[in-house]
Amino acid sequence: RPPANLVAALVYGPDQGLVRERATMLAKSVTPDLSDPFRVAEIADGVLDSDPARLWDEAAALSMIGGRRVVRVKGAGNAQAKAFERFLDAPPGDALIVVEAGDLAKSAALRRVFEEADNAAAIACYSDNAESLESLVRAELKQRGLAIEDEALAYAVSHLGSDRGVTRSEIEKLALYAMGEKTVTQAHVAAVMGDESELRMDETFDACGQGDYAALDTSLARLWAAGTAPIAVLRGAMSHFQRLLQVRAEADSGGNLDGAMAKLRPPLNYFRKSVFKSQASQIGRAHV
């Protein structure tokens, strides 16, 4: 429910799935049907670079069937900061401008324009952490009449989080797979989110974490030969290093590596504990 005086909103961040989700929610607060050509206009990437007046034209246009309009601007960047600053000083019409952008630094010109304007807002979209992922998985499954075991939830969270759109897609597949059951088990999650090349991916992440580039090159070649999707490798790598940092942080705050590793969910494979501990130690030395 955006405030009535909101003229434009910048939705940005590294999680592009969440950027799209929140931008869509904002647009639907004005008109539920985003396919309505009379009330919704889209300005694609790069259009404002060559034709900045397009923003004023779309914002001032009136719907032939009445009602407030939405103007969606995709792929915005710092190059358009001056144009949006001029626009927000004297916006024409009453359209809601929803702007989508990638990750922006705190000092980014575009972000500053929206943060400082009284009639605009800047909404950051960062990747989900473990706590928010757990809540999201439980909520989405509950809507479909499903509960989830604690171990299954931990396993699912370890395979999610890089992109909100991907996360929702994976949860939907999980719910469909468990249809007819009351509770989602770890076997359900492994069947949907697991990967037959998971062991090879662990070898890849370990090689990367240890700085063994020869082994990393070999293990990546094996993954590509097996047809493993690059996005799966990237998601797994992100999860691996998040777990390393989690262990390192707990050890630095007064614990120890072994105790922190024992708390990981899902737990580490016994055969990987020593190499994982070595990587966590290296992260500590690199940080110092």
PDB file of C-alpha atoms in Angstrom:
ATOM      1  CA  ARG A   1       0.000   0.000   0.000  1.00  0.00           C
ATOM      2  CA  PRO A   2       2.225   2.848  -1.186  1.00  0.00           C
ATOM      3  CA  PRO A   3       1.380   6.321   0.192  1.00  0.00           C
ATOM      4  CA  ALA A   4      -0.924   8.484  -1.885  1.00  0.00           C
ATOM      5  CA  ASN A   5       1.787  11.065  -2.591  1.00  0.00           C
ATOM      6  CA  LEU A   6       4.203   8.502  -4.026  1.00  0.00           C
ATOM      7  CA  VAL A   7       5.026   9.444  -7.609  1.00  0.00           C
ATOM      8  CA  ALA A   8       7.870   7.024  -8.307  1.00  0.00           C
ATOM      9  CA  ALA A   9       9.641   4.090  -6.693  1.00  0.00           C
ATOM     10  CA  LEU A  10      13.083   2.677  -7.440  1.00  0.00           C
ATOM     11  CA  VAL A  11      13.341  -1.053  -6.773  1.00  0.00           C
ATOM     12  CA  TYR A  12      16.949  -2.240  -6.905  1.00  0.00           C
ATOM     13  CA  GLY A  13      19.406  -4.810  -5.588  1.00  0.00           C
ATOM     14  CA  PRO A  14      21.400  -7.954  -6.337  1.00  0.00           C
ATOM     15  CA  ASP A  15      18.360 -10.253  -6.088  1.00  0.00           C
ATOM     16  CA  GLN A  16      16.703  -9.549  -9.428  1.00  0.00           C
ATOM     17  CA  GLY A  17      13.942 -12.042  -8.755  1.00  0.00           C
ATOM     18  CA  LEU A  18      12.943 -10.066  -5.664  1.00  0.00           C
ATOM     19  CA  VAL A  19      13.287  -6.798  -7.614  1.00  0.00           C
ATOM     20  CA  ARG A  20      10.770  -8.055 -10.185  1.00  0.00           C
ATOM     21  CA  GLU A  21       8.461  -9.397  -7.476  1.00  0.00           C
ATOM     22  CA  ARG A  22       8.331  -6.152  -5.517  1.00  0.00           C
ATOM     23  CA  ALA A  23       8.068  -3.993  -8.625  1.00  0.00           C
ATOM     24  CA  THR A  24       5.109  -6.101  -9.734  1.00  0.00           C
ATOM     25  CA  MET A  25       3.454  -5.741  -6.324  1.00  0.00           C
ATOM     26  CA  LEU A  26       3.819  -1.970  -6.521  1.00  0.00           C
ATOM     27  CA  ALA A  27       2.370  -1.846 -10.022  1.00  0.00           C
ATOM     28  CA  LYS A  28      -0.570  -4.046  -9.016  1.00  0.00           C
ATOM     29  CA  SER A  29      -1.385  -1.666  -6.159  1.00  0.00           C
ATOM     30  CA  VAL A  30      -2.507   0.714  -8.929  1.00  0.00           C
ATOM     31  CA  THR A  31      -3.956  -1.707 -11.460  1.00  0.00           C
ATOM     32  CA  PRO A  32      -4.367  -5.462 -10.897  1.00  0.00           C
ATOM     33  CA  ASP A  33      -4.212  -6.252 -14.616  1.00  0.00           C
ATOM     34  CA  LEU A  34      -0.680  -5.479 -15.764  1.00  0.00           C
ATOM     35  CA  SER A  35      -1.501  -6.591 -19.299  1.00  0.00           C
ATOM     36  CA  ASP A  36      -3.946  -3.670 -19.709  1.00  0.00           C
ATOM     37  CA  PRO A  37      -2.396  -1.532 -22.497  1.00  0.00           C
ATOM     38  CA  PHE A  38      -4.484   1.491 -21.514  1.00  0.00           C
ATOM     39  CA  ARG A  39      -3.265   1.636 -17.927  1.00  0.00           C
ATOM     40  CA  VAL A  40       0.218   0.099 -18.104  1.00  0.00           C
ATOM     41  CA  ALA A  41       3.176   1.289 -20.166  1.00  0.00           C
ATOM     42  CA  GLU A  42       6.659  -0.212 -20.242  1.00  0.00           C
ATOM     43  CA  ILE A  43       9.894   1.562 -21.092  1.00  0.00           C
ATOM     44  CA  ALA A  44      12.568  -0.963 -21.994  1.00  0.00           C
ATOM     45  CA  ASP A  45      16.297  -0.925 -21.230  1.00  0.00           C
ATOM     46  CA  GLY A  46      18.163   1.932 -22.864  1.00  0.00           C
ATOM     47  CA  VAL A  47      15.132   3.801 -24.210  1.00  0.00           C
ATOM     48  CA  LEU A  48      15.554   6.748 -21.851  1.00  0.00           C
ATOM     49  CA  ASP A  49      19.203   7.109 -22.866  1.00  0.00           C
ATOM     50  CA  SER A  50      18.189   8.177 -26.350  1.00  0.00           C
ATOM     51  CA  ASP A  51      14.718   9.535 -25.590  1.00  0.00           C
ATOM     52  CA  PRO A  52      14.422  10.882 -22.007  1.00  0.00           C
ATOM     53  CA  ALA A  53      11.235  12.794 -22.942  1.00  0.00           C
ATOM     54  CA  ARG A  54       9.487   9.423 -23.187  1.00  0.00           C
ATOM     55  CA  LEU A  55       9.243   9.399 -19.384  1.00  0.00           C
ATOM     56  CA  TRP A  56       7.276  12.682 -19.347  1.00  0.00           C
ATOM     57  CA  ASP A  57       5.071  11.563 -22.240  1.00  0.00           C
ATOM     58  CA  GLU A  58       4.072   8.282 -20.607  1.00  0.00           C
ATOM     59  CA  ALA A  59       3.562   9.866 -17.185  1.00  0.00           C
ATOM     60  CA  ALA A  60       1.265  12.568 -18.608  1.00  0.00           C
ATOM     61  CA  ALA A  61      -0.789  10.222 -20.801  1.00  0.00           C
ATOM     62  CA  LEU A  62      -4.393   9.513 -19.799  1.00  0.00           C
ATOM     63  CA  SER A  63      -6.083   6.151 -19.856  1.00  0.00           C
ATOM     64  CA  MET A  64      -8.906   5.915 -22.394  1.00  0.00           C
ATOM     65  CA  ILE A  65     -10.939   3.893 -19.917  1.00  0.00           C
ATOM     66  CA  GLY A  66     -10.106   5.958 -16.834  1.00  0.00           C
ATOM     67  CA  GLY A  67      -8.076   5.096 -13.774  1.00  0.00           C
ATOM     68  CA  ARG A  68      -4.517   5.783 -12.681  1.00  0.00           C
ATOM     69  CA  ARG A  69      -1.749   4.519 -14.949  1.00  0.00           C
ATOM     70  CA  VAL A  70       1.522   2.709 -14.212  1.00  0.00           C
ATOM     71  CA  VAL A  71       4.763   3.312 -16.093  1.00  0.00           C
ATOM     72  CA  ARG A  72       7.357   0.551 -15.653  1.00  0.00           C
ATOM     73  CA  VAL A  73      10.980   1.416 -16.435  1.00  0.00           C
ATOM     74  CA  LYS A  74      13.330  -1.536 -16.825  1.00  0.00           C
ATOM     75  CA  GLY A  75      17.116  -1.631 -16.498  1.00  0.00           C
ATOM     76  CA  ALA A  76      17.614   1.876 -15.114  1.00  0.00           C
ATOM     77  CA  GLY A  77      21.071   3.109 -14.140  1.00  0.00           C
ATOM     78  CA  ASN A  78      23.033   6.135 -12.998  1.00  0.00           C
ATOM     79  CA  ALA A  79      22.963   7.552 -16.517  1.00  0.00           C
ATOM     80  CA  GLN A  80      19.271   8.390 -16.015  1.00  0.00           C
ATOM     81  CA  ALA A  81      19.729   9.998 -12.576  1.00  0.00           C
ATOM     82  CA  LYS A  82      19.524  13.590 -13.861  1.00  0.00           C
ATOM     83  CA  ALA A  83      16.413  12.841 -15.899  1.00  0.00           C
ATOM     84  CA  PHE A  84      14.611  11.349 -12.891  1.00  0.00           C
ATOM     85  CA  GLU A  85      15.718  14.261 -10.712  1.00  0.00           C
ATOM     86  CA  ARG A  86      14.154  16.754 -13.133  1.00  0.00           C
ATOM     87  CA  PHE A  87      11.042  14.596 -13.444  1.00  0.00           C
ATOM     88  CA  LEU A  88      10.486  14.355  -9.681  1.00  0.00           C
ATOM     89  CA  ASP A  89      10.837  18.131  -9.286  1.00  0.00           C
ATOM     90  CA  ALA A  90       7.664  18.653 -11.373  1.00  0.00           C
ATOM     91  CA  PRO A  91       6.002  15.342 -12.343  1.00  0.00           C
ATOM     92  CA  PRO A  92       3.193  15.565 -14.921  1.00  0.00           C
ATOM     93  CA  GLY A  93      -0.001  13.548 -14.519  1.00  0.00           C
ATOM     94  CA  ASP A  94      -0.722  11.126 -11.695  1.00  0.00           C
ATOM     95  CA  ALA A  95       0.890   7.903 -12.986  1.00  0.00           C
ATOM     96  CA  LEU A  96       2.975   5.750 -10.647  1.00  0.00           C
ATOM     97  CA  ILE A  97       6.482   5.274 -12.057  1.00  0.00           C
ATOM     98  CA  VAL A  98       8.025   1.929 -11.059  1.00  0.00           C
ATOM     99  CA  VAL A  99      11.736   1.758 -11.846  1.00  0.00           C
ATOM    100  CA  GLU A 100      13.741  -1.479 -11.787  1.00  0.00           C
ATOM    101  CA  ALA A 101      17.531  -1.469 -11.440  1.00  0.00           C
ATOM    102  CA  GLY A 102      20.391  -3.784 -10.562  1.00  0.00           C
ATOM    103  CA  ASP A 103      22.651  -3.576  -7.533  1.00  0.00           C
ATOM    104  CA  LEU A 104      23.433   0.063  -6.685  1.00  0.00           C
ATOM    105  CA  ALA A 105      26.150   1.324  -4.370  1.00  0.00           C
ATOM    106  CA  LYS A 106      25.147   3.550  -1.459  1.00  0.00           C
ATOM    107  CA  SER A 107      26.691   6.504  -3.284  1.00  0.00           C
ATOM    108  CA  ALA A 108      24.980   5.728  -6.614  1.00  0.00           C
ATOM    109  CA  ALA A 109      23.447   8.847  -8.193  1.00  0.00           C
ATOM    110  CA  LEU A 110      20.185   7.120  -9.145  1.00  0.00           C
ATOM    111  CA  ARG A 111      19.669   5.738  -5.667  1.00  0.00           C
ATOM    112  CA  ARG A 112      20.396   9.123  -4.078  1.00  0.00           C
ATOM    113  CA  VAL A 113      17.813  10.874  -6.266  1.00  0.00           C
ATOM    114  CA  PHE A 114      15.016   8.557  -5.115  1.00  0.00           C
ATOM    115  CA  GLU A 115      16.113   8.522  -1.466  1.00  0.00           C
ATOM    116  CA  GLU A 116      16.204  12.310  -1.208  1.00  0.00           C
ATOM    117  CA  ALA A 117      12.950  13.103  -3.047  1.00  0.00           C
ATOM    118  CA  ASP A 118       9.845  13.650  -0.875  1.00  0.00           C
ATOM    119  CA  ASN A 119       7.574  12.077  -3.494  1.00  0.00           C
ATOM    120  CA  ALA A 120       9.689   9.002  -4.262  1.00  0.00           C
ATOM    121  CA  ALA A 121      11.043   5.879  -2.562  1.00  0.00           C
ATOM    122  CA  ALA A 122      14.039   3.563  -2.937  1.00  0.00           C
ATOM    123  CA  ILE A 123      13.440  -0.100  -2.091  1.00  0.00           C
ATOM    124  CA  ALA A 124      16.455  -2.388  -1.693  1.00  0.00           C
ATOM    125  CA  CYS A 125      16.198  -6.086  -2.575  1.00  0.00           C
ATOM    126  CA  TYR A 126      18.919  -8.226  -1.034  1.00  0.00           C
ATOM    127  CA  SER A 127      19.246 -12.001  -1.173  1.00  0.00           C
ATOM    128  CA  ASP A 128      17.259 -13.931   1.417  1.00  0.00           C
ATOM    129  CA  ASN A 129      19.095 -15.125   4.517  1.00  0.00           C
ATOM    130  CA  ALA A 130      18.469 -18.490   6.156  1.00  0.00           C
ATOM    131  CA  GLU A 131      15.790 -17.115   8.504  1.00  0.00           C
ATOM    132  CA  SER A 132      13.782 -15.400   5.784  1.00  0.00           C
ATOM    133  CA  LEU A 133      14.112 -18.447   3.534  1.00  0.00           C
ATOM    134  CA  GLU A 134      12.751 -20.706   6.251  1.00  0.00           C
ATOM    135  CA  SER A 135       9.752 -18.414   6.714  1.00  0.00           C
ATOM    136  CA  LEU A 136       9.177 -18.234   2.965  1.00  0.00           C
ATOM    137  CA  VAL A 137       9.337 -22.015   2.470  1.00  0.00           C
ATOM    138  CA  ARG A 138       6.995 -22.686   5.388  1.00  0.00           C
ATOM    139  CA  ALA A 139       4.517 -20.017   4.284  1.00  0.00           C
ATOM    140  CA  GLU A 140       4.428 -21.116   0.639  1.00  0.00           C
ATOM    141  CA  LEU A 141       3.981 -24.776   1.558  1.00  0.00           C
ATOM    142  CA  LYS A 142       1.344 -23.951   4.190  1.00  0.00           C
ATOM    143  CA  GLN A 143      -0.730 -22.193   1.521  1.00  0.00           C
ATOM    144  CA  ARG A 144      -0.751 -25.501  -0.338  1.00  0.00           C
ATOM    145  CA  GLY A 145      -1.734 -27.495   2.763  1.00  0.00           C
ATOM    146  CA  LEU A 146       1.743 -28.873   3.428  1.00  0.00           C
ATOM    147  CA  ALA A 147       3.988 -28.944   6.481  1.00  0.00           C
ATOM    148  CA  ILE A 148       7.726 -29.650   6.278  1.00  0.00           C
ATOM    149  CA  GLU A 149      10.084 -31.592   8.531  1.00  0.00           C
ATOM    150  CA  ASP A 150      12.900 -29.613  10.188  1.00  0.00           C
ATOM    151  CA  GLU A 151      15.658 -31.569   8.452  1.00  0.00           C
ATOM    152  CA  ALA A 152      13.900 -31.214   5.111  1.00  0.00           C
ATOM    153  CA  LEU A 153      13.561 -27.471   5.688  1.00  0.00           C
ATOM    154  CA  ALA A 154      17.273 -27.129   6.451  1.00  0.00           C
ATOM    155  CA  TYR A 155      18.134 -29.119   3.342  1.00  0.00           C
ATOM    156  CA  ALA A 156      15.835 -26.978   1.189  1.00  0.00           C
ATOM    157  CA  VAL A 157      17.223 -23.704   2.567  1.00  0.00           C
ATOM    158  CA  SER A 158      20.783 -24.839   1.781  1.00  0.00           C
ATOM    159  CA  HIS A 159      19.779 -25.170  -1.895  1.00  0.00           C
ATOM    160  CA  LEU A 160      17.929 -21.853  -2.146  1.00  0.00           C
ATOM    161  CA  GLY A 161      18.482 -18.144  -1.735  1.00  0.00           C
ATOM    162  CA  SER A 162      20.378 -16.729  -4.705  1.00  0.00           C
ATOM    163  CA  ASP A 163      17.278 -15.373  -6.450  1.00  0.00           C
ATOM    164  CA  ARG A 164      13.705 -14.953  -5.163  1.00  0.00           C
ATOM    165  CA  GLY A 165      12.207 -15.936  -8.510  1.00  0.00           C
ATOM    166  CA  VAL A 166      14.234 -19.155  -8.614  1.00  0.00           C
ATOM    167  CA  THR A 167      13.363 -19.834  -4.961  1.00  0.00           C
ATOM    168  CA  ARG A 168       9.610 -19.566  -5.570  1.00  0.00           C
ATOM    169  CA  SER A 169       9.906 -21.773  -8.649  1.00  0.00           C
ATOM    170  CA  GLU A 170      11.742 -24.456  -6.665  1.00  0.00           C
ATOM    171  CA  ILE A 171       9.193 -24.323  -3.827  1.00  0.00           C
ATOM    172  CA  GLU A 172       6.363 -24.674  -6.332  1.00  0.00           C
ATOM    173  CA  LYS A 173       8.022 -27.747  -7.860  1.00  0.00           C
ATOM    174  CA  LEU A 174       8.488 -29.187  -4.375  1.00  0.00           C
ATOM    175  CA  ALA A 175       4.815 -28.660  -3.523  1.00  0.00           C
ATOM    176  CA  LEU A 176       3.721 -30.326  -6.746  1.00  0.00           C
ATOM    177  CA  TYR A 177       6.028 -33.283  -6.126  1.00  0.00           C
ATOM    178  CA  ALA A 178       4.658 -33.755  -2.590  1.00  0.00           C
ATOM    179  CA  MET A 179       1.036 -33.363  -3.663  1.00  0.00           C
ATOM    180  CA  GLY A 180      -1.207 -35.777  -1.812  1.00  0.00           C
ATOM    181  CA  GLU A 181       1.074 -35.883   1.231  1.00  0.00           C
ATOM    182  CA  LYS A 182       0.654 -33.963   4.467  1.00  0.00           C
ATOM    183  CA  THR A 183       4.326 -33.379   5.212  1.00  0.00           C
ATOM    184  CA  VAL A 184       7.313 -32.663   2.993  1.00  0.00           C
ATOM    185  CA  THR A 185      10.259 -34.896   3.889  1.00  0.00           C
ATOM    186  CA  GLN A 186      13.965 -34.690   3.132  1.00  0.00           C
ATOM    187  CA  ALA A 187      13.449 -37.368   0.483  1.00  0.00           C
ATOM    188  CA  HIS A 188      10.982 -35.059  -1.306  1.00  0.00           C
ATOM    189  CA  VAL A 189      13.421 -32.154  -1.188  1.00  0.00           C
ATOM    190  CA  ALA A 190      16.343 -34.262  -2.371  1.00  0.00           C
ATOM    191  CA  ALA A 191      14.301 -35.568  -5.293  1.00  0.00           C
ATOM    192  CA  VAL A 192      13.363 -32.055  -6.425  1.00  0.00           C
ATOM    193  CA  MET A 193      16.338 -29.911  -5.456  1.00  0.00           C
ATOM    194  CA  GLY A 194      19.110 -32.476  -5.299  1.00  0.00           C
ATOM    195  CA  ASP A 195      21.491 -32.993  -8.186  1.00  0.00           C
ATOM    196  CA  GLU A 196      23.079 -36.250  -9.267  1.00  0.00           C
ATOM    197  CA  SER A 197      26.316 -34.307  -9.690  1.00  0.00           C
ATOM    198  CA  GLU A 198      26.117 -32.933  -6.120  1.00  0.00           C
ATOM    199  CA  LEU A 199      29.222 -34.827  -5.019  1.00  0.00           C
ATOM    200  CA  ARG A 200      31.172 -33.465  -7.963  1.00  0.00           C
ATOM    201  CA  MET A 201      29.927 -29.985  -7.152  1.00  0.00           C
ATOM    202  CA  ASP A 202      31.196 -30.365  -3.581  1.00  0.00           C
ATOM    203  CA  GLU A 203      34.597 -31.247  -5.031  1.00  0.00           C
ATOM    204  CA  THR A 204      34.399 -28.106  -7.178  1.00  0.00           C
ATOM    205  CA  PHE A 205      33.563 -25.865  -4.228  1.00  0.00           C
ATOM    206  CA  ASP A 206      36.318 -27.384  -2.112  1.00  0.00           C
ATOM    207  CA  ALA A 207      38.866 -26.865  -4.882  1.00  0.00           C
ATOM    208  CA  CYS A 208      37.782 -23.245  -5.187  1.00  0.00           C
ATOM    209  CA  GLY A 209      37.839 -22.671  -1.415  1.00  0.00           C
ATOM    210  CA  GLN A 210      41.349 -24.097  -1.152  1.00  0.00           C
ATOM    211  CA  GLY A 211      42.665 -22.158  -4.125  1.00  0.00           C
ATOM    212  CA  ASP A 212      43.518 -25.339  -6.028  1.00  0.00           C
ATOM    213  CA  TYR A 213      42.929 -23.983  -9.527  1.00  0.00           C
ATOM    214  CA  ALA A 214      44.110 -27.096 -11.359  1.00  0.00           C
ATOM    215  CA  ALA A 215      41.592 -29.237  -9.472  1.00  0.00           C
ATOM    216  CA  LEU A 216      38.932 -26.560  -9.966  1.00  0.00           C
ATOM    217  CA  ASP A 217      39.476 -26.567 -13.734  1.00  0.00           C
ATOM    218  CA  THR A 218      39.246 -30.358 -13.869  1.00  0.00           C
ATOM    219  CA  SER A 219      36.125 -30.582 -11.699  1.00  0.00           C
ATOM    220  CA  LEU A 220      34.351 -27.846 -13.679  1.00  0.00           C
ATOM    221  CA  ALA A 221      35.157 -29.657 -16.924  1.00  0.00           C
ATOM    222  CA  ARG A 222      33.524 -32.792 -15.487  1.00  0.00           C
ATOM    223  CA  LEU A 223      30.414 -30.854 -14.480  1.00  0.00           C
ATOM    224  CA  TRP A 224      30.019 -29.311 -17.938  1.00  0.00           C
ATOM    225  CA  ALA A 225      30.563 -32.708 -19.567  1.00  0.00           C
ATOM    226  CA  ALA A 226      27.803 -34.137 -17.360  1.00  0.00           C
ATOM    227  CA  GLY A 227      25.443 -31.400 -18.511  1.00  0.00           C
ATOM    228  CA  THR A 228      25.232 -29.668 -15.131  1.00  0.00           C
ATOM    229  CA  ALA A 229      23.506 -26.294 -15.384  1.00  0.00           C
ATOM    230  CA  PRO A 230      25.835 -23.359 -14.622  1.00  0.00           C
ATOM    231  CA  ILE A 231      23.151 -21.680 -12.485  1.00  0.00           C
ATOM    232  CA  ALA A 232      23.058 -24.796 -10.273  1.00  0.00           C
ATOM    233  CA  VAL A 233      26.818 -24.551  -9.760  1.00  0.00           C
ATOM    234  CA  LEU A 234      26.584 -20.844  -8.931  1.00  0.00           C
ATOM    235  CA  ARG A 235      23.754 -21.411  -6.440  1.00  0.00           C
ATOM    236  CA  GLY A 236      25.681 -24.224  -4.807  1.00  0.00           C
ATOM    237  CA  ALA A 237      28.874 -22.170  -4.635  1.00  0.00           C
ATOM    238  CA  MET A 238      27.007 -19.296  -2.980  1.00  0.00           C
ATOM    239  CA  SER A 239      25.568 -21.663  -0.381  1.00  0.00           C
ATOM    240  CA  HIS A 240      29.005 -23.245   0.238  1.00  0.00           C
ATOM    241  CA  PHE A 241      30.733 -19.941   0.924  1.00  0.00           C
ATOM    242  CA  GLN A 242      27.841 -18.655   3.011  1.00  0.00           C
ATOM    243  CA  ARG A 243      28.262 -21.732   5.222  1.00  0.00           C
ATOM    244  CA  LEU A 244      32.013 -21.132   5.433  1.00  0.00           C
ATOM    245  CA  LEU A 245      31.458 -17.532   6.499  1.00  0.00           C
ATOM    246  CA  GLN A 246      28.810 -18.608   9.009  1.00  0.00           C
ATOM    247  CA  VAL A 247      31.243 -21.038  10.635  1.00  0.00           C
ATOM    248  CA  ARG A 248      34.080 -18.501  10.614  1.00  0.00           C
ATOM    249  CA  ALA A 249      31.900 -15.789  12.156  1.00  0.00           C
ATOM    250  CA  GLU A 250      30.739 -18.040  14.996  1.00  0.00           C
ATOM    251  CA  ALA A 251      34.286 -19.149  15.703  1.00  0.00           C
ATOM    252  CA  ASP A 252      35.487 -15.534  15.769  1.00  0.00           C
ATOM    253  CA  SER A 253      32.735 -14.548  18.211  1.00  0.00           C
ATOM    254  CA  GLY A 254      34.033 -16.877  20.925  1.00  0.00           C
ATOM    255  CA  GLY A 255      33.267 -20.343  19.640  1.00  0.00           C
ATOM    256  CA  ASN A 256      35.439 -22.766  17.717  1.00  0.00           C
ATOM    257  CA  LEU A 257      35.401 -24.201  14.201  1.00  0.00           C
ATOM    258  CA  ASP A 258      34.437 -27.738  15.234  1.00  0.00           C
ATOM    259  CA  GLY A 259      31.501 -26.546  17.326  1.00  0.00           C
ATOM    260  CA  ALA A 260      30.296 -24.182  14.627  1.00  0.00           C
ATOM    261  CA  MET A 261      30.547 -26.893  11.962  1.00  0.00           C
ATOM    262  CA  ALA A 262      28.504 -29.266  14.126  1.00  0.00           C
ATOM    263  CA  LYS A 263      25.617 -26.772  14.070  1.00  0.00           C
ATOM    264  CA  LEU A 264      25.383 -26.654  10.261  1.00  0.00           C
ATOM    265  CA  ARG A 265      22.112 -27.890   8.765  1.00  0.00           C
ATOM    266  CA  PRO A 266      22.109 -29.991   6.736  1.00  0.00           C
ATOM    267  CA  PRO A 267      25.174 -31.449   8.444  1.00  0.00           C
ATOM    268  CA  LEU A 268      28.457 -31.876   6.613  1.00  0.00           C
ATOM    269  CA  ASN A 269      29.376 -35.224   5.147  1.00  0.00           C
ATOM    270  CA  TYR A 270      31.904 -36.890   7.480  1.00  0.00           C
ATOM    271  CA  PHE A 271      34.477 -37.179   4.705  1.00  0.00           C
ATOM    272  CA  ARG A 272      34.352 -33.415   3.975  1.00  0.00           C
ATOM    273  CA  LYS A 273      34.790 -32.133   7.517  1.00  0.00           C
ATOM    274  CA  SER A 274      38.577 -31.818   7.428  1.00  0.00           C
ATOM    275  CA  VAL A 275      38.711 -30.027   4.078  1.00  0.00           C
ATOM    276  CA  PHE A 276      35.820 -27.757   5.072  1.00  0.00           C
ATOM    277  CA  LYS A 277      37.603 -26.861   8.326  1.00  0.00           C
ATOM    278  CA  SER A 278      40.752 -26.082   6.379  1.00  0.00           C
ATOM    279  CA  GLN A 279      38.842 -23.667   4.157  1.00  0.00           C
ATOM    280  CA  ALA A 280      37.219 -21.953   7.139  1.00  0.00           C
ATOM    281  CA  SER A 281      40.668 -21.494   8.655  1.00  0.00           C
ATOM    282  CA  GLN A 282      41.997 -20.013   5.429  1.00  0.00           C
ATOM    283  CA  ILE A 283      39.142 -17.519   5.310  1.00  0.00           C
ATOM    284  CA  GLY A 284      40.147 -16.400   8.781  1.00  0.00           C
ATOM    285  CA  ARG A 285      43.763 -15.868   7.787  1.00  0.00           C
ATOM    286  CA  ALA A 286      42.776 -14.068   4.573  1.00  0.00           C
ATOM    287  CA  HIS A 287      40.504 -11.760   6.556  1.00  0.00           C
ATOM    288  CA  VAL A 288      43.288 -10.896   9.000  1.00  0.00           C
TER     289      VAL A 288
END
